Amino acid sequence: MTQSTKRTIQKILIANRGEISVRIQKTCQQLGIRTVAVYSEADQNANFVLMADEAVCIGAPEPSLSYLNQEEILKACRSTGADAVHPGYGFLSENASFAKGLADEGILFLGPKADSIDLMGDKIRSRDAMAKAGVPVVPGYSSDSNDVNAFLTEAKKIGFPVMIKATAGGGGKGMRKVDSEEEFIPSFESAVREATKAFGNGLVFLEKYIGNPRHIEFQIFGDSFGNVIHMHERDCSIQRRHQKVLEETPAPNFPAEWKEKMAEYAVLAGKSIGYLGAGTVEFILGEDGSFFFLEMNTRLQVEHPVTEMVTGLDLVELQIQIAEGKELPAPLLEPDGVPQNGHSMEVRVYAENPANQFLPSIGKIEWMKLPLSRGLRLDTGVETGSEVSIYYDPMIGKLIAHADDRETCRKKLLSALKKFVIFGPITNINFLQNILQEPDFIDGKVSTHFLNGKDHLIYQREDDKREALSLIFQLVQKPKVAKSIWEAIGNAFQV
Ligand code: ADP
């Protein structure tokens, strides 16, 4: 990699919404960089819009008409004179044509080069590239046609169970576990249908199914001087339908030898493609300690705060510095130069109803309160009075705790969740509390199957109480009175 020309960024447009826009703007404010928010008609009163120095409406609420509308976002860059774009996560963050479109206009993209996005966005090409670089990949089979009989023959060779995955996949869509030969053809067909619907690309591939695995990923960073470093791991094994629910670092019960090997491969993965900026290399870890490359995410992850808590680094600031053509800070390039202090855990707080198949629970947040103290961080884009809209992911925010050790961190997060008041939408807060109190979780016995067969975690003992309080609120209709009643009951229940 050659060194790029140095530039100082003056104004960043954030091509995203909600909590991640707020998160990015906070760093910009600290660095004295001006911010531009782009927003859809549904978001005109949202916090991230009010917080920005400038804001531009880019269209109707549907993501395809606003947050995914490249032309409108480019126009907003031109009209505001933004010299860089931060894409956040989701939306256009892993869209190579967007990155290219910006580069063509001389606007910096706070992400990797377009060809890294292209390569890593294709699960087959990325698997092949990683295998070639010497990074272990899950044994599997791919082809450029979806010939079901050829796939079935290969599935038999790999041995059941196998995993069918969408090449253009993401968010667990188009993914199927197949236990036996009989199930193969219908599962294959439904995976292809789902992938076509979700990604406009029905091509799938096969992988050996890894039983009861853990999901461990490494934060990596590359600069334009050819340096690639890792910033330790995150354990994201607590998942529901392949979606992360809770993330932590360091990974519990993760021997130092395993970590060292995995970290080496994470750095090798980044180096082999001349990676620039922040990326995440995801691995699947088998019970016997064998592990394989799953995919690389070429952006800032939802769960990046846990890494920030233990390293003390600001990952958005580093992304900006690297885009400006600077080298990674010298202390980080030393052997073991990236600090790792204590333990951090994050939970994703959602406006959803676990008791009703986790369906989104949208509407106005009548009252939201969380007293924060040292070692607690809430990344959110909403507050009292905000709307959780039907158009977007109903995440209310991410609550992150940091402490000297895992057990203290767990208790701190649990006690913060107990104090987290949200009136209006139903939330998954009790579900998260239940996970944190589950004996296997306390012992660090985590795997991606952790939630299977644990329906008692979904049943919310405290639901009735929260519901009663919501009712009081609706009846009284006066926030102040409702708050005093809440506090009185809260004290009685020791919430
Ligand atoms: P996506 O990009 O759709 O999120 P990933 O490839 O990252 O898909 O996989 C998501 C999750 O699915 C993993 O964290 C893991 O829990 C599970 N998974 C993926 N591949 C396998 C496999 N070969 N065997 C067992 N579980 C898997």
mmCIF file of N, CA, C and O in Angstrom, residues 236-326:
data_model
loop_
_atom_site.group_PDB
_atom_site.id
_atom_site.type_symbol
_atom_site.label_atom_id
_atom_site.label_comp_id
_atom_site.label_asym_id
_atom_site.label_seq_id
_atom_site.Cartn_x
_atom_site.Cartn_y
_atom_site.Cartn_z
ATOM 1 N N CYS A 236 -19.399 -12.558 20.781
ATOM 2 C CA CYS A 236 -20.780 -12.180 20.410
ATOM 3 C C CYS A 236 -21.621 -13.438 20.274
ATOM 4 O O CYS A 236 -22.426 -13.576 19.351
ATOM 5 N N SER A 237 -21.391 -14.388 21.177
ATOM 6 C CA SER A 237 -22.074 -15.683 21.042
ATOM 7 C C SER A 237 -23.535 -15.629 21.436
ATOM 8 O O SER A 237 -24.323 -16.456 20.983
ATOM 9 N N ILE A 238 -23.907 -14.692 22.304
ATOM 10 C CA ILE A 238 -25.311 -14.652 22.728
ATOM 11 C C ILE A 238 -26.118 -14.037 21.596
ATOM 12 O O ILE A 238 -26.096 -12.821 21.383
ATOM 13 N N GLN A 239 -26.782 -14.912 20.860
ATOM 14 C CA GLN A 239 -27.498 -14.484 19.654
ATOM 15 C C GLN A 239 -28.907 -15.055 19.655
ATOM 16 O O GLN A 239 -29.156 -16.110 20.212
ATOM 17 N N ARG A 240 -29.795 -14.325 19.018
ATOM 18 C CA ARG A 240 -31.148 -14.823 18.784
ATOM 19 C C ARG A 240 -31.366 -14.810 17.280
ATOM 20 O O ARG A 240 -31.221 -13.779 16.659
ATOM 21 N N ARG A 241 -31.654 -15.951 16.716
ATOM 22 C CA ARG A 241 -31.797 -16.076 15.261
ATOM 23 C C ARG A 241 -30.616 -15.449 14.536
ATOM 24 O O ARG A 241 -30.799 -14.627 13.631
ATOM 25 N N HIS A 242 -29.419 -15.782 14.965
ATOM 26 C CA HIS A 242 -28.172 -15.299 14.373
ATOM 27 C C HIS A 242 -27.987 -13.794 14.506
ATOM 28 O O HIS A 242 -27.154 -13.209 13.815
ATOM 29 N N GLN A 243 -28.760 -13.151 15.374
ATOM 30 C CA GLN A 243 -28.572 -11.715 15.602
ATOM 31 C C GLN A 243 -27.989 -11.534 17.000
ATOM 32 O O GLN A 243 -28.472 -12.135 17.956
ATOM 33 N N LYS A 244 -26.982 -10.670 17.080
ATOM 34 C CA LYS A 244 -26.324 -10.492 18.382
ATOM 35 C C LYS A 244 -27.242 -9.794 19.392
ATOM 36 O O LYS A 244 -27.950 -8.851 19.034
ATOM 37 N N VAL A 245 -27.190 -10.269 20.632
ATOM 38 C CA VAL A 245 -28.027 -9.709 21.694
ATOM 39 C C VAL A 245 -27.139 -9.041 22.750
ATOM 40 O O VAL A 245 -27.476 -7.999 23.308
ATOM 41 N N LEU A 246 -26.006 -9.678 23.024
ATOM 42 C CA LEU A 246 -25.081 -9.200 24.064
ATOM 43 C C LEU A 246 -23.663 -9.471 23.574
ATOM 44 O O LEU A 246 -23.402 -10.528 23.002
ATOM 45 N N GLU A 247 -22.765 -8.518 23.805
ATOM 46 C CA GLU A 247 -21.377 -8.706 23.383
ATOM 47 C C GLU A 247 -20.463 -8.349 24.538
ATOM 48 O O GLU A 247 -20.795 -7.478 25.343
ATOM 49 N N GLU A 248 -19.311 -9.016 24.596
ATOM 50 C CA GLU A 248 -18.390 -8.695 25.681
ATOM 51 C C GLU A 248 -16.942 -8.892 25.265
ATOM 52 O O GLU A 248 -16.641 -9.604 24.311
ATOM 53 N N THR A 249 -16.069 -8.243 25.998
ATOM 54 C CA THR A 249 -14.638 -8.434 25.826
ATOM 55 C C THR A 249 -13.969 -8.267 27.186
ATOM 56 O O THR A 249 -14.403 -7.416 27.958
ATOM 57 N N PRO A 250 -12.961 -9.065 27.545
ATOM 58 C CA PRO A 250 -12.450 -10.229 26.830
ATOM 59 C C PRO A 250 -13.501 -11.342 26.757
ATOM 60 O O PRO A 250 -14.447 -11.350 27.548
ATOM 61 N N ALA A 251 -13.307 -12.282 25.816
ATOM 62 C CA ALA A 251 -14.188 -13.437 25.733
ATOM 63 C C ALA A 251 -13.969 -14.298 26.972
ATOM 64 O O ALA A 251 -12.824 -14.532 27.352
ATOM 65 N N PRO A 252 -15.048 -14.743 27.631
ATOM 66 C CA PRO A 252 -14.863 -15.578 28.827
ATOM 67 C C PRO A 252 -14.366 -16.976 28.434
ATOM 68 O O PRO A 252 -14.651 -17.447 27.333
ATOM 69 N N ASN A 253 -13.652 -17.607 29.336
ATOM 70 C CA ASN A 253 -13.156 -18.974 29.093
ATOM 71 C C ASN A 253 -12.520 -19.114 27.706
ATOM 72 O O ASN A 253 -12.870 -19.994 26.925
ATOM 73 N N PHE A 254 -11.603 -18.246 27.435
ATOM 74 C CA PHE A 254 -10.954 -18.219 26.116
ATOM 75 C C PHE A 254 -9.449 -18.257 26.357
ATOM 76 O O PHE A 254 -8.832 -17.231 26.641
ATOM 77 N N PRO A 255 -8.868 -19.468 26.262
ATOM 78 C CA PRO A 255 -7.454 -19.606 26.611
ATOM 79 C C PRO A 255 -6.545 -18.689 25.801
ATOM 80 O O PRO A 255 -6.801 -18.450 24.611
ATOM 81 N N ALA A 256 -5.486 -18.215 26.457
ATOM 82 C CA ALA A 256 -4.567 -17.260 25.824
ATOM 83 C C ALA A 256 -3.976 -17.805 24.520
ATOM 84 O O ALA A 256 -3.804 -17.054 23.555
ATOM 85 N N GLU A 257 -3.714 -19.126 24.456
ATOM 86 C CA GLU A 257 -3.124 -19.687 23.215
ATOM 87 C C GLU A 257 -4.107 -19.571 22.058
ATOM 88 O O GLU A 257 -3.721 -19.318 20.923
ATOM 89 N N TRP A 258 -5.396 -19.785 22.337
ATOM 90 C CA TRP A 258 -6.402 -19.680 21.277
ATOM 91 C C TRP A 258 -6.479 -18.246 20.794
ATOM 92 O O TRP A 258 -6.555 -17.969 19.605
ATOM 93 N N LYS A 259 -6.491 -17.346 21.764
ATOM 94 C CA LYS A 259 -6.588 -15.928 21.407
ATOM 95 C C LYS A 259 -5.412 -15.510 20.514
ATOM 96 O O LYS A 259 -5.590 -14.829 19.506
ATOM 97 N N GLU A 260 -4.225 -15.942 20.910
ATOM 98 C CA GLU A 260 -3.029 -15.536 20.183
ATOM 99 C C GLU A 260 -3.089 -16.001 18.729
ATOM 100 O O GLU A 260 -2.807 -15.239 17.804
ATOM 101 N N LYS A 261 -3.536 -17.253 18.544
ATOM 102 C CA LYS A 261 -3.605 -17.808 17.187
ATOM 103 C C LYS A 261 -4.646 -17.060 16.358
ATOM 104 O O LYS A 261 -4.417 -16.697 15.214
ATOM 105 N N MET A 262 -5.814 -16.843 16.988
ATOM 106 C CA MET A 262 -6.902 -16.195 16.265
ATOM 107 C C MET A 262 -6.517 -14.761 15.888
ATOM 108 O O MET A 262 -6.806 -14.297 14.781
ATOM 109 N N ALA A 263 -5.860 -14.070 16.827
ATOM 110 C CA ALA A 263 -5.450 -12.684 16.585
ATOM 111 C C ALA A 263 -4.485 -12.626 15.408
ATOM 112 O O ALA A 263 -4.559 -11.733 14.556
ATOM 113 N N GLU A 264 -3.575 -13.613 15.351
ATOM 114 C CA GLU A 264 -2.602 -13.661 14.267
ATOM 115 C C GLU A 264 -3.313 -13.765 12.915
ATOM 116 O O GLU A 264 -2.969 -13.086 11.955
ATOM 117 N N TYR A 265 -4.327 -14.641 12.858
ATOM 118 C CA TYR A 265 -5.074 -14.809 11.603
ATOM 119 C C TYR A 265 -5.905 -13.570 11.271
ATOM 120 O O TYR A 265 -6.088 -13.237 10.097
ATOM 121 N N ALA A 266 -6.414 -12.888 12.295
ATOM 122 C CA ALA A 266 -7.206 -11.677 12.046
ATOM 123 C C ALA A 266 -6.323 -10.622 11.376
ATOM 124 O O ALA A 266 -6.715 -9.968 10.409
ATOM 125 N N VAL A 267 -5.109 -10.484 11.891
ATOM 126 C CA VAL A 267 -4.178 -9.501 11.330
ATOM 127 C C VAL A 267 -3.754 -9.939 9.920
ATOM 128 O O VAL A 267 -3.702 -9.121 8.986
ATOM 129 N N LEU A 268 -3.518 -11.237 9.770
ATOM 130 C CA LEU A 268 -3.151 -11.754 8.444
ATOM 131 C C LEU A 268 -4.265 -11.478 7.432
ATOM 132 O O LEU A 268 -4.006 -11.081 6.289
ATOM 133 N N ALA A 269 -5.521 -11.673 7.858
ATOM 134 C CA ALA A 269 -6.670 -11.416 6.973
ATOM 135 C C ALA A 269 -6.625 -9.970 6.488
ATOM 136 O O ALA A 269 -6.758 -9.701 5.290
ATOM 137 N N GLY A 270 -6.401 -9.033 7.410
ATOM 138 C CA GLY A 270 -6.357 -7.617 7.050
ATOM 139 C C GLY A 270 -5.168 -7.307 6.152
ATOM 140 O O GLY A 270 -5.294 -6.632 5.124
ATOM 141 N N LYS A 271 -3.990 -7.848 6.531
ATOM 142 C CA LYS A 271 -2.764 -7.557 5.758
ATOM 143 C C LYS A 271 -2.878 -8.083 4.333
ATOM 144 O O LYS A 271 -2.433 -7.435 3.388
ATOM 145 N N SER A 272 -3.491 -9.274 4.196
ATOM 146 C CA SER A 272 -3.524 -9.915 2.876
ATOM 147 C C SER A 272 -4.315 -9.077 1.868
ATOM 148 O O SER A 272 -4.152 -9.253 0.669
ATOM 149 N N ILE A 273 -5.184 -8.187 2.342
ATOM 150 C CA ILE A 273 -5.936 -7.371 1.379
ATOM 151 C C ILE A 273 -5.602 -5.870 1.517
ATOM 152 O O ILE A 273 -6.316 -5.026 1.002
ATOM 153 N N GLY A 274 -4.516 -5.573 2.213
ATOM 154 C CA GLY A 274 -4.090 -4.174 2.373
ATOM 155 C C GLY A 274 -5.188 -3.338 3.004
ATOM 156 O O GLY A 274 -5.512 -2.245 2.543
ATOM 157 N N TYR A 275 -5.753 -3.845 4.091
ATOM 158 C CA TYR A 275 -6.958 -3.237 4.666
ATOM 159 C C TYR A 275 -6.698 -1.857 5.274
ATOM 160 O O TYR A 275 -5.714 -1.645 5.979
ATOM 161 N N LEU A 276 -7.632 -0.964 5.030
ATOM 162 C CA LEU A 276 -7.511 0.415 5.519
ATOM 163 C C LEU A 276 -8.675 0.746 6.445
ATOM 164 O O LEU A 276 -9.831 0.528 6.084
ATOM 165 N N GLY A 277 -8.365 1.248 7.629
ATOM 166 C CA GLY A 277 -9.420 1.691 8.546
ATOM 167 C C GLY A 277 -9.892 0.588 9.483
ATOM 168 O O GLY A 277 -9.180 -0.382 9.724
ATOM 169 N N ALA A 278 -11.126 0.764 9.982
ATOM 170 C CA ALA A 278 -11.666 -0.166 10.982
ATOM 171 C C ALA A 278 -12.360 -1.336 10.304
ATOM 172 O O ALA A 278 -13.148 -1.152 9.393
ATOM 173 N N GLY A 279 -12.067 -2.536 10.772
ATOM 174 C CA GLY A 279 -12.746 -3.720 10.247
ATOM 175 C C GLY A 279 -12.885 -4.758 11.339
ATOM 176 O O GLY A 279 -12.253 -4.657 12.394
ATOM 177 N N THR A 280 -13.739 -5.728 11.086
ATOM 178 C CA THR A 280 -13.923 -6.794 12.069
ATOM 179 C C THR A 280 -13.808 -8.140 11.377
ATOM 180 O O THR A 280 -14.476 -8.381 10.376
ATOM 181 N N VAL A 281 -12.933 -8.977 11.915
ATOM 182 C CA VAL A 281 -12.780 -10.317 11.363
ATOM 183 C C VAL A 281 -13.515 -11.282 12.292
ATOM 184 O O VAL A 281 -13.179 -11.384 13.470
ATOM 185 N N GLU A 282 -14.543 -11.927 11.738
ATOM 186 C CA GLU A 282 -15.370 -12.812 12.561
ATOM 187 C C GLU A 282 -14.937 -14.264 12.391
ATOM 188 O O GLU A 282 -14.722 -14.722 11.266
ATOM 189 N N PHE A 283 -14.855 -14.963 13.533
ATOM 190 C CA PHE A 283 -14.507 -16.381 13.506
ATOM 191 C C PHE A 283 -15.600 -17.190 14.189
ATOM 192 O O PHE A 283 -16.283 -16.697 15.091
ATOM 193 N N ILE A 284 -15.713 -18.436 13.777
ATOM 194 C CA ILE A 284 -16.578 -19.363 14.476
ATOM 195 C C ILE A 284 -15.643 -20.344 15.179
ATOM 196 O O ILE A 284 -14.695 -20.847 14.582
ATOM 197 N N LEU A 285 -15.878 -20.526 16.480
ATOM 198 C CA LEU A 285 -14.973 -21.337 17.298
ATOM 199 C C LEU A 285 -15.698 -22.601 17.739
ATOM 200 O O LEU A 285 -16.757 -22.540 18.372
ATOM 201 N N GLY A 286 -15.149 -23.751 17.369
ATOM 202 C CA GLY A 286 -15.750 -25.034 17.757
ATOM 203 C C GLY A 286 -15.406 -25.379 19.198
ATOM 204 O O GLY A 286 -14.511 -24.785 19.799
ATOM 205 N N GLU A 287 -16.113 -26.372 19.736
ATOM 206 C CA GLU A 287 -15.900 -26.727 21.147
ATOM 207 C C GLU A 287 -14.484 -27.257 21.392
ATOM 208 O O GLU A 287 -13.969 -27.187 22.502
ATOM 209 N N ASP A 288 -13.869 -27.812 20.339
ATOM 210 C CA ASP A 288 -12.530 -28.388 20.496
ATOM 211 C C ASP A 288 -11.418 -27.363 20.279
ATOM 212 O O ASP A 288 -10.239 -27.722 20.245
ATOM 213 N N GLY A 289 -11.802 -26.091 20.096
ATOM 214 C CA GLY A 289 -10.773 -25.059 19.922
ATOM 215 C C GLY A 289 -10.429 -24.822 18.459
ATOM 216 O O GLY A 289 -9.643 -23.940 18.137
ATOM 217 N N SER A 290 -11.016 -25.618 17.544
ATOM 218 C CA SER A 290 -10.768 -25.347 16.133
ATOM 219 C C SER A 290 -11.589 -24.107 15.772
ATOM 220 O O SER A 290 -12.674 -23.899 16.310
ATOM 221 N N PHE A 291 -11.055 -23.293 14.908
ATOM 222 C CA PHE A 291 -11.810 -22.094 14.540
ATOM 223 C C PHE A 291 -11.605 -21.762 13.076
ATOM 224 O O PHE A 291 -10.612 -22.173 12.471
ATOM 225 N N PHE A 292 -12.577 -21.049 12.522
ATOM 226 C CA PHE A 292 -12.578 -20.744 11.096
ATOM 227 C C PHE A 292 -13.042 -19.320 10.854
ATOM 228 O O PHE A 292 -13.905 -18.820 11.579
ATOM 229 N N PHE A 293 -12.505 -18.730 9.789
ATOM 230 C CA PHE A 293 -12.948 -17.403 9.345
ATOM 231 C C PHE A 293 -14.404 -17.496 8.895
ATOM 232 O O PHE A 293 -14.770 -18.396 8.146
ATOM 233 N N LEU A 294 -15.234 -16.568 9.374
ATOM 234 C CA LEU A 294 -16.634 -16.529 8.938
ATOM 235 C C LEU A 294 -16.818 -15.434 7.896
ATOM 236 O O LEU A 294 -17.298 -15.660 6.817
ATOM 237 N N GLU A 295 -16.479 -14.214 8.292
ATOM 238 C CA GLU A 295 -16.588 -13.090 7.360
ATOM 239 C C GLU A 295 -15.857 -11.888 7.941
ATOM 240 O O GLU A 295 -15.483 -11.883 9.110
ATOM 241 N N MET A 296 -15.687 -10.894 7.096
ATOM 242 C CA MET A 296 -15.090 -9.659 7.579
ATOM 243 C C MET A 296 -16.069 -8.525 7.329
ATOM 244 O O MET A 296 -16.582 -8.370 6.221
ATOM 245 N N ASN A 297 -16.343 -7.753 8.355
ATOM 246 C CA ASN A 297 -17.220 -6.590 8.215
ATOM 247 C C ASN A 297 -16.354 -5.353 8.034
ATOM 248 O O ASN A 297 -15.504 -5.058 8.868
ATOM 249 N N THR A 298 -16.598 -4.658 6.929
ATOM 250 C CA THR A 298 -15.703 -3.566 6.548
ATOM 251 C C THR A 298 -16.226 -2.214 7.038
ATOM 252 O O THR A 298 -16.397 -1.286 6.260
ATOM 253 N N ARG A 299 -16.545 -2.151 8.315
ATOM 254 C CA ARG A 299 -17.146 -0.919 8.861
ATOM 255 C C ARG A 299 -16.990 -0.928 10.386
ATOM 256 O O ARG A 299 -16.504 -1.900 10.956
ATOM 257 N N LEU A 300 -17.482 0.130 10.988
ATOM 258 C CA LEU A 300 -17.570 0.177 12.448
ATOM 259 C C LEU A 300 -18.734 -0.736 12.844
ATOM 260 O O LEU A 300 -19.784 -0.695 12.223
ATOM 261 N N GLN A 301 -18.541 -1.563 13.874
ATOM 262 C CA GLN A 301 -19.606 -2.484 14.271
ATOM 263 C C GLN A 301 -20.513 -1.852 15.326
ATOM 264 O O GLN A 301 -20.073 -1.001 16.101
ATOM 265 N N VAL A 302 -21.727 -2.359 15.402
ATOM 266 C CA VAL A 302 -22.647 -1.943 16.468
ATOM 267 C C VAL A 302 -21.945 -2.070 17.837
ATOM 268 O O VAL A 302 -22.064 -1.196 18.692
ATOM 269 N N GLU A 303 -21.216 -3.169 18.002
ATOM 270 C CA GLU A 303 -20.653 -3.498 19.314
ATOM 271 C C GLU A 303 -19.270 -2.890 19.562
ATOM 272 O O GLU A 303 -18.574 -3.302 20.484
ATOM 273 N N HIS A 304 -18.876 -1.889 18.765
ATOM 274 C CA HIS A 304 -17.533 -1.313 18.949
ATOM 275 C C HIS A 304 -17.308 -0.703 20.342
ATOM 276 O O HIS A 304 -16.167 -0.644 20.807
ATOM 277 N N PRO A 305 -18.390 -0.238 21.045
ATOM 278 C CA PRO A 305 -18.106 0.403 22.343
ATOM 279 C C PRO A 305 -17.385 -0.495 23.366
ATOM 280 O O PRO A 305 -16.598 0.005 24.158
ATOM 281 N N VAL A 306 -17.627 -1.813 23.343
ATOM 282 C CA VAL A 306 -16.940 -2.633 24.356
ATOM 283 C C VAL A 306 -15.431 -2.578 24.139
ATOM 284 O O VAL A 306 -14.648 -2.579 25.099
ATOM 285 N N THR A 307 -15.036 -2.510 22.871
ATOM 286 C CA THR A 307 -13.603 -2.397 22.573
ATOM 287 C C THR A 307 -13.080 -1.044 23.056
ATOM 288 O O THR A 307 -11.980 -0.948 23.620
ATOM 289 N N GLU A 308 -13.879 -0.013 22.859
ATOM 290 C CA GLU A 308 -13.453 1.318 23.320
ATOM 291 C C GLU A 308 -13.303 1.348 24.838
ATOM 292 O O GLU A 308 -12.392 1.989 25.374
ATOM 293 N N MET A 309 -14.193 0.658 25.532
ATOM 294 C CA MET A 309 -14.148 0.685 26.998
ATOM 295 C C MET A 309 -12.863 0.039 27.536
ATOM 296 O O MET A 309 -12.267 0.551 28.470
ATOM 297 N N VAL A 310 -12.444 -1.091 26.961
ATOM 298 C CA VAL A 310 -11.250 -1.746 27.505
ATOM 299 C C VAL A 310 -9.943 -1.185 26.954
ATOM 300 O O VAL A 310 -8.900 -1.310 27.592
ATOM 301 N N THR A 311 -9.994 -0.573 25.776
ATOM 302 C CA THR A 311 -8.740 -0.042 25.211
ATOM 303 C C THR A 311 -8.558 1.438 25.527
ATOM 304 O O THR A 311 -7.451 1.963 25.410
ATOM 305 N N GLY A 312 -9.664 2.102 25.864
ATOM 306 C CA GLY A 312 -9.584 3.546 26.108
ATOM 307 C C GLY A 312 -9.444 4.337 24.804
ATOM 308 O O GLY A 312 -9.178 5.534 24.822
ATOM 309 N N LEU A 313 -9.605 3.668 23.657
ATOM 310 C CA LEU A 313 -9.450 4.353 22.369
ATOM 311 C C LEU A 313 -10.799 4.838 21.856
ATOM 312 O O LEU A 313 -11.840 4.294 22.218
ATOM 313 N N ASP A 314 -10.751 5.840 20.990
ATOM 314 C CA ASP A 314 -11.952 6.306 20.312
ATOM 315 C C ASP A 314 -11.826 5.830 18.859
ATOM 316 O O ASP A 314 -11.019 6.356 18.091
ATOM 317 N N LEU A 315 -12.595 4.825 18.508
ATOM 318 C CA LEU A 315 -12.420 4.205 17.188
ATOM 319 C C LEU A 315 -12.832 5.142 16.054
ATOM 320 O O LEU A 315 -12.270 5.072 14.958
ATOM 321 N N VAL A 316 -13.793 6.014 16.312
ATOM 322 C CA VAL A 316 -14.204 6.959 15.261
ATOM 323 C C VAL A 316 -13.078 7.964 15.007
ATOM 324 O O VAL A 316 -12.764 8.294 13.861
ATOM 325 N N GLU A 317 -12.430 8.397 16.079
ATOM 326 C CA GLU A 317 -11.302 9.321 15.927
ATOM 327 C C GLU A 317 -10.192 8.663 15.087
ATOM 328 O O GLU A 317 -9.621 9.292 14.189
ATOM 329 N N LEU A 318 -9.932 7.391 15.371
ATOM 330 C CA LEU A 318 -8.897 6.691 14.593
ATOM 331 C C LEU A 318 -9.306 6.551 13.129
ATOM 332 O O LEU A 318 -8.476 6.686 12.231
ATOM 333 N N GLN A 319 -10.589 6.296 12.890
ATOM 334 C CA GLN A 319 -11.050 6.208 11.494
ATOM 335 C C GLN A 319 -10.787 7.517 10.765
ATOM 336 O O GLN A 319 -10.356 7.522 9.611
ATOM 337 N N ILE A 320 -11.051 8.619 11.461
ATOM 338 C CA ILE A 320 -10.853 9.944 10.850
ATOM 339 C C ILE A 320 -9.369 10.167 10.550
ATOM 340 O O ILE A 320 -8.986 10.568 9.455
ATOM 341 N N GLN A 321 -8.516 9.833 11.541
ATOM 342 C CA GLN A 321 -7.078 10.053 11.350
ATOM 343 C C GLN A 321 -6.540 9.240 10.173
ATOM 344 O O GLN A 321 -5.711 9.709 9.393
ATOM 345 N N ILE A 322 -7.036 8.005 10.074
ATOM 346 C CA ILE A 322 -6.543 7.144 8.986
ATOM 347 C C ILE A 322 -7.016 7.655 7.639
ATOM 348 O O ILE A 322 -6.261 7.675 6.666
ATOM 349 N N ALA A 323 -8.270 8.123 7.589
ATOM 350 C CA ALA A 323 -8.771 8.684 6.323
ATOM 351 C C ALA A 323 -7.981 9.937 5.947
ATOM 352 O O ALA A 323 -7.827 10.262 4.768
ATOM 353 N N GLU A 324 -7.474 10.627 6.949
ATOM 354 C CA GLU A 324 -6.674 11.833 6.673
ATOM 355 C C GLU A 324 -5.258 11.484 6.208
ATOM 356 O O GLU A 324 -4.452 12.369 5.942
ATOM 357 N N GLY A 325 -4.958 10.180 6.183
ATOM 358 C CA GLY A 325 -3.646 9.751 5.692
ATOM 359 C C GLY A 325 -2.589 9.641 6.779
ATOM 360 O O GLY A 325 -1.398 9.513 6.492
ATOM 361 N N LYS A 326 -3.026 9.671 8.055
ATOM 362 C CA LYS A 326 -2.051 9.561 9.150
ATOM 363 C C LYS A 326 -1.752 8.091 9.449
ATOM 364 O O LYS A 326 -2.563 7.209 9.168
#
